[in-house]
PDB file of C-alpha atoms in Angstrom:
ATOM      1  CA  MET A   1       0.000   0.000   0.000  1.00 82.00           C
ATOM      2  CA  ARG A   2       2.883   2.378   0.742  1.00 82.00           C
ATOM      3  CA  LYS A   3       4.286   1.966  -2.755  1.00 87.00           C
ATOM      4  CA  ILE A   4       0.935   2.865  -4.292  1.00 91.00           C
ATOM      5  CA  ILE A   5       0.674   6.013  -2.174  1.00 89.00           C
ATOM      6  CA  ARG A   6       4.307   6.867  -2.935  1.00 88.00           C
ATOM      7  CA  ALA A   7       3.694   6.405  -6.667  1.00 90.00           C
ATOM      8  CA  LEU A   8       0.592   8.600  -6.579  1.00 90.00           C
ATOM      9  CA  LEU A   9       2.360  11.366  -4.669  1.00 89.00           C
ATOM     10  CA  ALA A  10       5.447  11.210  -6.870  1.00 90.00           C
ATOM     11  CA  GLY A  11       3.310  11.173 -10.015  1.00 88.00           C
ATOM     12  CA  TRP A  12       1.256  14.143  -8.887  1.00 88.00           C
ATOM     13  CA  GLY A  13       4.372  16.085  -7.923  1.00 86.00           C
ATOM     14  CA  ALA A  14       6.116  15.209 -11.176  1.00 86.00           C
ATOM     15  CA  LYS A  15       3.112  16.415 -13.144  1.00 84.00           C
ATOM     16  CA  LYS A  16       3.049  19.713 -11.251  1.00 84.00           C
ATOM     17  CA  LEU A  17       6.805  20.345 -11.123  1.00 82.00           C
ATOM     18  CA  GLY A  18       7.932  18.584 -14.300  1.00 73.00           C
ATOM     19  CA  GLY A  19       5.547  20.500 -16.521  1.00 69.00           C
ATOM     20  CA  LYS A  20       6.935  23.819 -15.323  1.00 66.00           C
ATOM     21  CA  THR A  21      10.577  23.017 -16.088  1.00 61.00           C
ATOM     22  CA  GLY A  22      10.034  23.041 -19.840  1.00 65.00           C
ATOM     23  CA  CYS A  23      11.948  19.780 -20.321  1.00 68.00           C
ATOM     24  CA  GLY A  24       8.895  17.848 -21.448  1.00 74.00           C
ATOM     25  CA  CYS A  25       8.598  14.146 -20.779  1.00 80.00           C
ATOM     26  CA  PHE A  26      12.242  13.678 -19.796  1.00 83.00           C
ATOM     27  CA  GLY A  27      12.028  16.348 -17.095  1.00 81.00           C
ATOM     28  CA  THR A  28       8.850  14.820 -15.703  1.00 84.00           C
ATOM     29  CA  ILE A  29      10.513  11.403 -15.454  1.00 86.00           C
ATOM     30  CA  ILE A  30      13.537  12.874 -13.665  1.00 86.00           C
ATOM     31  CA  VAL A  31      11.290  14.733 -11.198  1.00 86.00           C
ATOM     32  CA  PHE A  32       9.292  11.520 -10.604  1.00 90.00           C
ATOM     33  CA  ILE A  33      12.466   9.558  -9.808  1.00 91.00           C
ATOM     34  CA  ILE A  34      13.735  12.251  -7.447  1.00 90.00           C
ATOM     35  CA  LEU A  35      10.383  12.477  -5.651  1.00 90.00           C
ATOM     36  CA  TRP A  36      10.141   8.670  -5.422  1.00 91.00           C
ATOM     37  CA  TRP A  37      13.592   8.559  -3.817  1.00 93.00           C
ATOM     38  CA  LEU A  38      12.813  11.395  -1.393  1.00 92.00           C
ATOM     39  CA  LEU A  39       9.507   9.857  -0.335  1.00 88.00           C
ATOM     40  CA  SER A  40      11.121   6.455   0.211  1.00 90.00           C
ATOM     41  CA  ASN A  41      13.769   8.048   2.439  1.00 91.00           C
ATOM     42  CA  LEU A  42      11.025   9.731   4.453  1.00 86.00           C
ATOM     43  CA  GLY A  43       9.354   6.368   4.990  1.00 81.00           C
ATOM     44  CA  ILE A  44       6.247   7.015   2.915  1.00 75.00           C
TER      45      ILE A  44
END
């Protein structure tokens, strides 16, 4: 269940932050990976 919540949060954040960087799909993927890593280190 934690991985699902983590994926939803990282996906939402990547959509919000990745779209503003102007890097397109690649930027969104990078933001998703960074958010996934940060959330896993926080224990979410």
